[in-house]
Amino acid sequence: MLRLRLLIITAIVINSCAGEQQTNISTYDANTEYKDLLSEKTFIAFVESREHPLKWHDSIPRGRLLESLRPKRFELTAQPGEYFVFQLGIWAPNTGHDDVSLMFTDFTTTTG
């Protein structure tokens, strides 16, 4: 029984450590390193699913930053009637924004 518990705990630890490793870059370093790409950006939006919480305060995952500088379509699929959680983070690299507003419309496609 002890071996089984030890095996389960080991599997959980290995599984939790096997996720993608994200390297963060400080906002100061990001402004320095990507100065040319950020110079004309009023803000950068980071869209993320609920499985990857946005919890950065003074740094940004380098991969997320680069993805956001080359915008692409962000698609998530939900079932009818499902509560589907996603997150939106905003970073203003060149100025502070005290008044940010967000407007949503119905999340429907042309086919419904």
mmCIF file of N, CA and C in Angstrom:
data_model
loop_
_atom_site.group_PDB
_atom_site.id
_atom_site.type_symbol
_atom_site.label_atom_id
_atom_site.label_comp_id
_atom_site.label_asym_id
_atom_site.label_seq_id
_atom_site.Cartn_x
_atom_site.Cartn_y
_atom_site.Cartn_z
ATOM 1 N N MET A 1 0.822 -1.190 0.000
ATOM 2 C CA MET A 1 0.000 0.000 0.000
ATOM 3 C C MET A 1 0.873 1.263 0.000
ATOM 4 N N LEU A 2 1.969 1.229 0.767
ATOM 5 C CA LEU A 2 2.877 2.362 0.826
ATOM 6 C C LEU A 2 3.536 2.604 -0.524
ATOM 7 N N ARG A 3 3.906 1.526 -1.215
ATOM 8 C CA ARG A 3 4.511 1.657 -2.540
ATOM 9 C C ARG A 3 3.536 2.289 -3.531
ATOM 10 N N LEU A 4 2.288 1.894 -3.449
ATOM 11 C CA LEU A 4 1.265 2.448 -4.337
ATOM 12 C C LEU A 4 1.101 3.946 -4.090
ATOM 13 N N ARG A 5 1.046 4.361 -2.838
ATOM 14 C CA ARG A 5 0.938 5.783 -2.509
ATOM 15 C C ARG A 5 2.152 6.565 -3.007
ATOM 16 N N LEU A 6 3.328 5.997 -2.800
ATOM 17 C CA LEU A 6 4.559 6.634 -3.254
ATOM 18 C C LEU A 6 4.567 6.762 -4.779
ATOM 19 N N LEU A 7 4.110 5.749 -5.469
ATOM 20 C CA LEU A 7 4.031 5.770 -6.932
ATOM 21 C C LEU A 7 3.059 6.852 -7.407
ATOM 22 N N ILE A 8 1.925 6.970 -6.767
ATOM 23 C CA ILE A 8 0.930 7.985 -7.140
ATOM 24 C C ILE A 8 1.485 9.386 -6.897
ATOM 25 N N ILE A 9 2.097 9.601 -5.752
ATOM 26 C CA ILE A 9 2.671 10.918 -5.440
ATOM 27 C C ILE A 9 3.776 11.259 -6.440
ATOM 28 N N THR A 10 4.619 10.298 -6.776
ATOM 29 C CA THR A 10 5.682 10.532 -7.759
ATOM 30 C C THR A 10 5.092 10.894 -9.113
ATOM 31 N N ALA A 11 4.054 10.215 -9.532
ATOM 32 C CA ALA A 11 3.412 10.502 -10.817
ATOM 33 C C ALA A 11 2.823 11.911 -10.833
ATOM 34 N N ILE A 12 2.221 12.327 -9.730
ATOM 35 C CA ILE A 12 1.645 13.675 -9.645
ATOM 36 C C ILE A 12 2.746 14.724 -9.742
ATOM 37 N N VAL A 13 3.834 14.534 -9.038
ATOM 38 C CA VAL A 13 4.942 15.493 -9.060
ATOM 39 C C VAL A 13 5.546 15.576 -10.454
ATOM 40 N N ILE A 14 5.790 14.445 -11.079
ATOM 41 C CA ILE A 14 6.369 14.441 -12.428
ATOM 42 C C ILE A 14 5.427 15.123 -13.403
ATOM 43 N N ASN A 15 4.148 14.836 -13.316
ATOM 44 C CA ASN A 15 3.168 15.441 -14.211
ATOM 45 C C ASN A 15 3.091 16.954 -14.029
ATOM 46 N N SER A 16 3.154 17.418 -12.796
ATOM 47 C CA SER A 16 3.069 18.862 -12.558
ATOM 48 C C SER A 16 4.335 19.588 -13.007
ATOM 49 N N CYS A 17 5.455 18.917 -13.027
ATOM 50 C CA CYS A 17 6.710 19.535 -13.460
ATOM 51 C C CYS A 17 6.915 19.451 -14.970
ATOM 52 N N ALA A 18 6.112 18.663 -15.653
ATOM 53 C CA ALA A 18 6.327 18.420 -17.074
ATOM 54 C C ALA A 18 5.679 19.460 -17.973
ATOM 55 N N GLY A 19 4.966 20.427 -17.415
ATOM 56 C CA GLY A 19 4.298 21.434 -18.234
ATOM 57 C C GLY A 19 5.287 22.331 -18.956
ATOM 58 N N GLU A 20 4.755 23.158 -19.901
ATOM 59 C CA GLU A 20 5.630 24.065 -20.624
ATOM 60 C C GLU A 20 6.264 25.055 -19.669
ATOM 61 N N GLN A 21 7.526 25.292 -19.896
ATOM 62 C CA GLN A 21 8.224 26.274 -19.095
ATOM 63 C C GLN A 21 8.157 27.619 -19.806
ATOM 64 N N GLN A 22 7.665 28.619 -19.127
ATOM 65 C CA GLN A 22 7.600 29.955 -19.688
ATOM 66 C C GLN A 22 8.681 30.800 -19.043
ATOM 67 N N THR A 23 9.432 31.485 -19.865
ATOM 68 C CA THR A 23 10.409 32.408 -19.320
ATOM 69 C C THR A 23 9.828 33.805 -19.387
ATOM 70 N N ASN A 24 9.852 34.480 -18.271
ATOM 71 C CA ASN A 24 9.314 35.830 -18.215
ATOM 72 C C ASN A 24 10.408 36.850 -18.481
ATOM 73 N N ILE A 25 9.973 37.980 -19.015
ATOM 74 C CA ILE A 25 10.867 39.108 -19.232
ATOM 75 C C ILE A 25 10.255 40.282 -18.481
ATOM 76 N N SER A 26 11.065 41.051 -17.791
ATOM 77 C CA SER A 26 10.520 42.197 -17.059
ATOM 78 C C SER A 26 9.975 43.209 -18.061
ATOM 79 N N THR A 27 9.019 43.995 -17.625
ATOM 80 C CA THR A 27 8.446 45.001 -18.530
ATOM 81 C C THR A 27 9.513 46.010 -18.949
ATOM 82 N N TYR A 28 10.445 46.327 -18.056
ATOM 83 C CA TYR A 28 11.537 47.238 -18.405
ATOM 84 C C TYR A 28 12.403 46.635 -19.506
ATOM 85 N N ASP A 29 12.802 45.364 -19.324
ATOM 86 C CA ASP A 29 13.630 44.698 -20.326
ATOM 87 C C ASP A 29 12.880 44.514 -21.646
ATOM 88 N N ALA A 30 11.585 44.251 -21.563
ATOM 89 C CA ALA A 30 10.784 44.113 -22.784
ATOM 90 C C ALA A 30 10.761 45.423 -23.557
ATOM 91 N N ASN A 31 10.592 46.539 -22.841
ATOM 92 C CA ASN A 31 10.614 47.851 -23.498
ATOM 93 C C ASN A 31 11.969 48.127 -24.134
ATOM 94 N N THR A 32 13.036 47.672 -23.506
ATOM 95 C CA THR A 32 14.377 47.887 -24.044
ATOM 96 C C THR A 32 14.644 46.970 -25.237
ATOM 97 N N GLU A 33 14.381 45.682 -25.064
ATOM 98 C CA GLU A 33 14.706 44.689 -26.087
ATOM 99 C C GLU A 33 13.830 44.800 -27.338
ATOM 100 N N TYR A 34 12.556 45.129 -27.152
ATOM 101 C CA TYR A 34 11.619 45.179 -28.274
ATOM 102 C C TYR A 34 11.167 46.609 -28.555
ATOM 103 N N LYS A 35 12.048 47.552 -28.315
ATOM 104 C CA LYS A 35 11.731 48.975 -28.444
ATOM 105 C C LYS A 35 11.109 49.314 -29.796
ATOM 106 N N ASP A 36 11.699 48.824 -30.870
ATOM 107 C CA ASP A 36 11.182 49.139 -32.204
ATOM 108 C C ASP A 36 9.779 48.573 -32.426
ATOM 109 N N LEU A 37 9.529 47.365 -31.944
ATOM 110 C CA LEU A 37 8.219 46.746 -32.126
ATOM 111 C C LEU A 37 7.149 47.386 -31.235
ATOM 112 N N LEU A 38 7.559 47.923 -30.082
ATOM 113 C CA LEU A 38 6.608 48.478 -29.113
ATOM 114 C C LEU A 38 6.393 49.979 -29.269
ATOM 115 N N SER A 39 7.231 50.645 -30.056
ATOM 116 C CA SER A 39 7.208 52.113 -30.101
ATOM 117 C C SER A 39 5.856 52.695 -30.511
ATOM 118 N N GLU A 40 5.141 52.041 -31.393
ATOM 119 C CA GLU A 40 3.861 52.584 -31.859
ATOM 120 C C GLU A 40 2.656 51.889 -31.231
ATOM 121 N N LYS A 41 2.876 51.014 -30.272
ATOM 122 C CA LYS A 41 1.775 50.287 -29.637
ATOM 123 C C LYS A 41 1.217 51.087 -28.470
ATOM 124 N N THR A 42 -0.073 51.364 -28.525
ATOM 125 C CA THR A 42 -0.742 52.007 -27.398
ATOM 126 C C THR A 42 -0.922 50.998 -26.272
ATOM 127 N N PHE A 43 -1.310 49.791 -26.656
ATOM 128 C CA PHE A 43 -1.455 48.714 -25.682
ATOM 129 C C PHE A 43 -1.283 47.386 -26.390
ATOM 130 N N ILE A 44 -1.050 46.367 -25.609
ATOM 131 C CA ILE A 44 -0.954 44.996 -26.113
ATOM 132 C C ILE A 44 -1.930 44.165 -25.298
ATOM 133 N N ALA A 45 -2.744 43.375 -25.980
ATOM 134 C CA ALA A 45 -3.724 42.526 -25.301
ATOM 135 C C ALA A 45 -3.232 41.087 -25.294
ATOM 136 N N PHE A 46 -3.375 40.449 -24.149
ATOM 137 C CA PHE A 46 -3.022 39.049 -23.975
ATOM 138 C C PHE A 46 -4.308 38.291 -23.694
ATOM 139 N N VAL A 47 -4.670 37.376 -24.552
ATOM 140 C CA VAL A 47 -5.862 36.551 -24.339
ATOM 141 C C VAL A 47 -5.379 35.195 -23.868
ATOM 142 N N GLU A 48 -6.058 34.670 -22.857
ATOM 143 C CA GLU A 48 -5.605 33.406 -22.286
ATOM 144 C C GLU A 48 -6.792 32.599 -21.800
ATOM 145 N N SER A 49 -6.676 31.293 -21.892
ATOM 146 C CA SER A 49 -7.719 30.408 -21.376
ATOM 147 C C SER A 49 -7.597 30.309 -19.857
ATOM 148 N N ARG A 50 -8.592 29.732 -19.227
ATOM 149 C CA ARG A 50 -8.600 29.654 -17.757
ATOM 150 C C ARG A 50 -7.528 28.724 -17.204
ATOM 151 N N GLU A 51 -7.026 27.836 -18.041
ATOM 152 C CA GLU A 51 -6.000 26.895 -17.568
ATOM 153 C C GLU A 51 -4.656 27.565 -17.306
ATOM 154 N N HIS A 52 -4.465 28.771 -17.822
ATOM 155 C CA HIS A 52 -3.204 29.485 -17.654
ATOM 156 C C HIS A 52 -3.492 30.873 -17.084
ATOM 157 N N PRO A 53 -3.625 30.980 -15.767
ATOM 158 C CA PRO A 53 -3.996 32.266 -15.159
ATOM 159 C C PRO A 53 -3.015 33.391 -15.469
ATOM 160 N N LEU A 54 -3.564 34.557 -15.726
ATOM 161 C CA LEU A 54 -2.750 35.760 -15.899
ATOM 162 C C LEU A 54 -2.418 36.277 -14.513
ATOM 163 N N LYS A 55 -1.168 36.183 -14.125
ATOM 164 C CA LYS A 55 -0.789 36.628 -12.787
ATOM 165 C C LYS A 55 0.564 37.300 -12.795
ATOM 166 N N TRP A 56 0.822 38.072 -13.828
ATOM 167 C CA TRP A 56 2.093 38.759 -13.939
ATOM 168 C C TRP A 56 1.889 40.191 -13.506
ATOM 169 N N HIS A 57 2.805 40.733 -12.747
ATOM 170 C CA HIS A 57 2.664 42.105 -12.266
ATOM 171 C C HIS A 57 3.718 43.026 -12.873
ATOM 172 N N ASP A 58 4.937 42.570 -12.957
ATOM 173 C CA ASP A 58 5.993 43.414 -13.506
ATOM 174 C C ASP A 58 6.823 42.666 -14.537
ATOM 175 N N SER A 59 6.264 41.589 -15.046
ATOM 176 C CA SER A 59 6.942 40.819 -16.083
ATOM 177 C C SER A 59 5.889 40.183 -16.986
ATOM 178 N N ILE A 60 6.352 39.716 -18.137
ATOM 179 C CA ILE A 60 5.463 39.130 -19.135
ATOM 180 C C ILE A 60 6.160 37.886 -19.683
ATOM 181 N N PRO A 61 5.421 36.796 -19.886
ATOM 182 C CA PRO A 61 6.047 35.660 -20.551
ATOM 183 C C PRO A 61 6.505 36.078 -21.953
ATOM 184 N N ARG A 62 7.757 35.839 -22.247
ATOM 185 C CA ARG A 62 8.332 36.272 -23.528
ATOM 186 C C ARG A 62 7.518 35.732 -24.711
ATOM 187 N N GLY A 63 7.112 34.481 -24.639
ATOM 188 C CA GLY A 63 6.321 33.894 -25.722
ATOM 189 C C GLY A 63 5.001 34.613 -25.933
ATOM 190 N N ARG A 64 4.324 34.974 -24.834
ATOM 191 C CA ARG A 64 3.049 35.694 -24.939
ATOM 192 C C ARG A 64 3.253 37.070 -25.556
ATOM 193 N N LEU A 65 4.336 37.724 -25.183
ATOM 194 C CA LEU A 65 4.637 39.039 -25.730
ATOM 195 C C LEU A 65 4.843 38.949 -27.237
ATOM 196 N N LEU A 66 5.666 38.006 -27.664
ATOM 197 C CA LEU A 66 5.944 37.859 -29.094
ATOM 198 C C LEU A 66 4.691 37.464 -29.871
ATOM 199 N N GLU A 67 3.859 36.601 -29.296
ATOM 200 C CA GLU A 67 2.590 36.237 -29.946
ATOM 201 C C GLU A 67 1.686 37.453 -30.095
ATOM 202 N N SER A 68 1.649 38.296 -29.094
ATOM 203 C CA SER A 68 0.781 39.472 -29.115
ATOM 204 C C SER A 68 1.286 40.538 -30.081
ATOM 205 N N LEU A 69 2.582 40.565 -30.335
ATOM 206 C CA LEU A 69 3.122 41.519 -31.300
ATOM 207 C C LEU A 69 2.825 41.096 -32.732
ATOM 208 N N ARG A 70 2.544 39.831 -32.910
ATOM 209 C CA ARG A 70 2.137 39.304 -34.218
ATOM 210 C C ARG A 70 0.741 38.717 -34.049
ATOM 211 N N PRO A 71 -0.277 39.593 -33.984
ATOM 212 C CA PRO A 71 -1.628 39.124 -33.656
ATOM 213 C C PRO A 71 -2.134 38.043 -34.606
ATOM 214 N N LYS A 72 -2.865 37.130 -34.026
ATOM 215 C CA LYS A 72 -3.534 36.098 -34.796
ATOM 216 C C LYS A 72 -4.870 35.823 -34.129
ATOM 217 N N ARG A 73 -5.677 35.102 -34.790
ATOM 218 C CA ARG A 73 -6.999 34.785 -34.280
ATOM 219 C C ARG A 73 -6.882 33.858 -33.072
ATOM 220 N N PHE A 74 -7.644 34.159 -32.031
ATOM 221 C CA PHE A 74 -7.647 33.351 -30.812
ATOM 222 C C PHE A 74 -9.009 32.674 -30.731
ATOM 223 N N GLU A 75 -9.041 31.375 -30.853
ATOM 224 C CA GLU A 75 -10.304 30.648 -30.854
ATOM 225 C C GLU A 75 -10.399 29.715 -29.667
ATOM 226 N N LEU A 76 -11.559 29.723 -29.061
ATOM 227 C CA LEU A 76 -11.890 28.792 -27.993
ATOM 228 C C LEU A 76 -13.242 28.189 -28.334
ATOM 229 N N THR A 77 -13.456 26.965 -27.944
ATOM 230 C CA THR A 77 -14.718 26.299 -28.257
ATOM 231 C C THR A 77 -15.452 25.969 -26.967
ATOM 232 N N ALA A 78 -16.724 26.330 -26.932
ATOM 233 C CA ALA A 78 -17.567 26.037 -25.770
ATOM 234 C C ALA A 78 -18.803 25.293 -26.243
ATOM 235 N N GLN A 79 -19.384 24.546 -25.350
ATOM 236 C CA GLN A 79 -20.616 23.824 -25.642
ATOM 237 C C GLN A 79 -21.810 24.723 -25.362
ATOM 238 N N PRO A 80 -22.940 24.527 -26.031
ATOM 239 C CA PRO A 80 -24.131 25.340 -25.754
ATOM 240 C C PRO A 80 -24.497 25.282 -24.273
ATOM 241 N N GLY A 81 -24.713 26.457 -23.680
ATOM 242 C CA GLY A 81 -25.097 26.540 -22.277
ATOM 243 C C GLY A 81 -23.935 26.453 -21.302
ATOM 244 N N GLU A 82 -22.733 26.266 -21.790
ATOM 245 C CA GLU A 82 -21.562 26.128 -20.927
ATOM 246 C C GLU A 82 -21.068 27.504 -20.474
ATOM 247 N N TYR A 83 -20.702 27.617 -19.210
ATOM 248 C CA TYR A 83 -20.022 28.810 -18.728
ATOM 249 C C TYR A 83 -18.558 28.645 -19.111
ATOM 250 N N PHE A 84 -18.071 29.521 -19.943
ATOM 251 C CA PHE A 84 -16.716 29.375 -20.452
ATOM 252 C C PHE A 84 -15.890 30.571 -20.007
ATOM 253 N N VAL A 85 -14.829 30.304 -19.295
ATOM 254 C CA VAL A 85 -14.004 31.362 -18.713
ATOM 255 C C VAL A 85 -12.755 31.583 -19.561
ATOM 256 N N PHE A 86 -12.480 32.833 -19.864
ATOM 257 C CA PHE A 86 -11.220 33.200 -20.480
ATOM 258 C C PHE A 86 -10.793 34.521 -19.870
ATOM 259 N N GLN A 87 -9.562 34.917 -20.133
ATOM 260 C CA GLN A 87 -9.007 36.116 -19.512
ATOM 261 C C GLN A 87 -8.443 37.040 -20.581
ATOM 262 N N LEU A 88 -8.447 38.312 -20.262
ATOM 263 C CA LEU A 88 -7.851 39.311 -21.132
ATOM 264 C C LEU A 88 -6.962 40.200 -20.282
ATOM 265 N N GLY A 89 -5.692 40.242 -20.620
ATOM 266 C CA GLY A 89 -4.749 41.114 -19.939
ATOM 267 C C GLY A 89 -4.322 42.218 -20.884
ATOM 268 N N ILE A 90 -4.092 43.401 -20.351
ATOM 269 C CA ILE A 90 -3.679 44.534 -21.172
ATOM 270 C C ILE A 90 -2.423 45.141 -20.567
ATOM 271 N N TRP A 91 -1.444 45.410 -21.422
ATOM 272 C CA TRP A 91 -0.219 46.081 -21.006
ATOM 273 C C TRP A 91 -0.016 47.282 -21.904
ATOM 274 N N ALA A 92 0.143 48.450 -21.308
ATOM 275 C CA ALA A 92 0.428 49.688 -22.040
ATOM 276 C C ALA A 92 1.915 49.968 -21.889
ATOM 277 N N PRO A 93 2.729 49.619 -22.892
ATOM 278 C CA PRO A 93 4.178 49.715 -22.736
ATOM 279 C C PRO A 93 4.731 51.134 -22.716
ATOM 280 N N ASN A 94 4.019 52.090 -23.293
ATOM 281 C CA ASN A 94 4.581 53.428 -23.434
ATOM 282 C C ASN A 94 3.914 54.490 -22.571
ATOM 283 N N THR A 95 2.706 54.253 -22.153
ATOM 284 C CA THR A 95 1.986 55.222 -21.335
ATOM 285 C C THR A 95 1.126 54.489 -20.328
ATOM 286 N N GLY A 96 0.726 55.187 -19.310
ATOM 287 C CA GLY A 96 -0.210 54.616 -18.353
ATOM 288 C C GLY A 96 -1.629 54.883 -18.816
ATOM 289 N N HIS A 97 -2.519 53.979 -18.520
ATOM 290 C CA HIS A 97 -3.929 54.164 -18.850
ATOM 291 C C HIS A 97 -4.731 54.052 -17.565
ATOM 292 N N ASP A 98 -5.384 55.134 -17.203
ATOM 293 C CA ASP A 98 -6.197 55.127 -15.992
ATOM 294 C C ASP A 98 -7.630 54.723 -16.275
ATOM 295 N N ASP A 99 -8.054 54.874 -17.518
ATOM 296 C CA ASP A 99 -9.446 54.627 -17.846
ATOM 297 C C ASP A 99 -9.512 53.626 -19.001
ATOM 298 N N VAL A 100 -9.744 52.373 -18.682
ATOM 299 C CA VAL A 100 -9.846 51.326 -19.688
ATOM 300 C C VAL A 100 -11.254 50.776 -19.648
ATOM 301 N N SER A 101 -11.879 50.670 -20.808
ATOM 302 C CA SER A 101 -13.214 50.076 -20.859
ATOM 303 C C SER A 101 -13.223 48.967 -21.897
ATOM 304 N N LEU A 102 -14.110 48.040 -21.705
ATOM 305 C CA LEU A 102 -14.202 46.868 -22.551
ATOM 306 C C LEU A 102 -15.662 46.645 -22.880
ATOM 307 N N MET A 103 -15.951 46.388 -24.144
ATOM 308 C CA MET A 103 -17.333 46.152 -24.553
ATOM 309 C C MET A 103 -17.411 44.780 -25.211
ATOM 310 N N PHE A 104 -18.395 43.993 -24.806
ATOM 311 C CA PHE A 104 -18.612 42.681 -25.395
ATOM 312 C C PHE A 104 -19.874 42.714 -26.231
ATOM 313 N N THR A 105 -19.889 41.906 -27.260
ATOM 314 C CA THR A 105 -21.097 41.669 -28.044
ATOM 315 C C THR A 105 -21.405 40.191 -27.938
ATOM 316 N N ASP A 106 -22.496 39.779 -28.531
ATOM 317 C CA ASP A 106 -22.837 38.355 -28.509
ATOM 318 C C ASP A 106 -21.716 37.559 -29.146
ATOM 319 N N PHE A 107 -21.371 36.472 -28.512
ATOM 320 C CA PHE A 107 -20.358 35.595 -29.065
ATOM 321 C C PHE A 107 -21.026 34.591 -29.991
ATOM 322 N N THR A 108 -21.285 35.006 -31.204
ATOM 323 C CA THR A 108 -21.916 34.122 -32.174
ATOM 324 C C THR A 108 -21.157 34.199 -33.489
ATOM 325 N N THR A 109 -21.321 33.172 -34.266
ATOM 326 C CA THR A 109 -20.740 33.163 -35.602
ATOM 327 C C THR A 109 -21.837 33.464 -36.607
ATOM 328 N N THR A 110 -21.501 33.520 -37.864
ATOM 329 C CA THR A 110 -22.517 33.771 -38.892
ATOM 330 C C THR A 110 -23.545 32.655 -38.963
ATOM 331 N N THR A 111 -23.185 31.471 -38.468
ATOM 332 C CA THR A 111 -24.122 30.340 -38.479
ATOM 333 C C THR A 111 -24.834 30.178 -37.144
ATOM 334 N N GLY A 112 -24.616 31.103 -36.237
ATOM 335 C CA GLY A 112 -25.304 31.033 -34.951
ATOM 336 C C GLY A 112 -24.402 30.723 -33.824
#
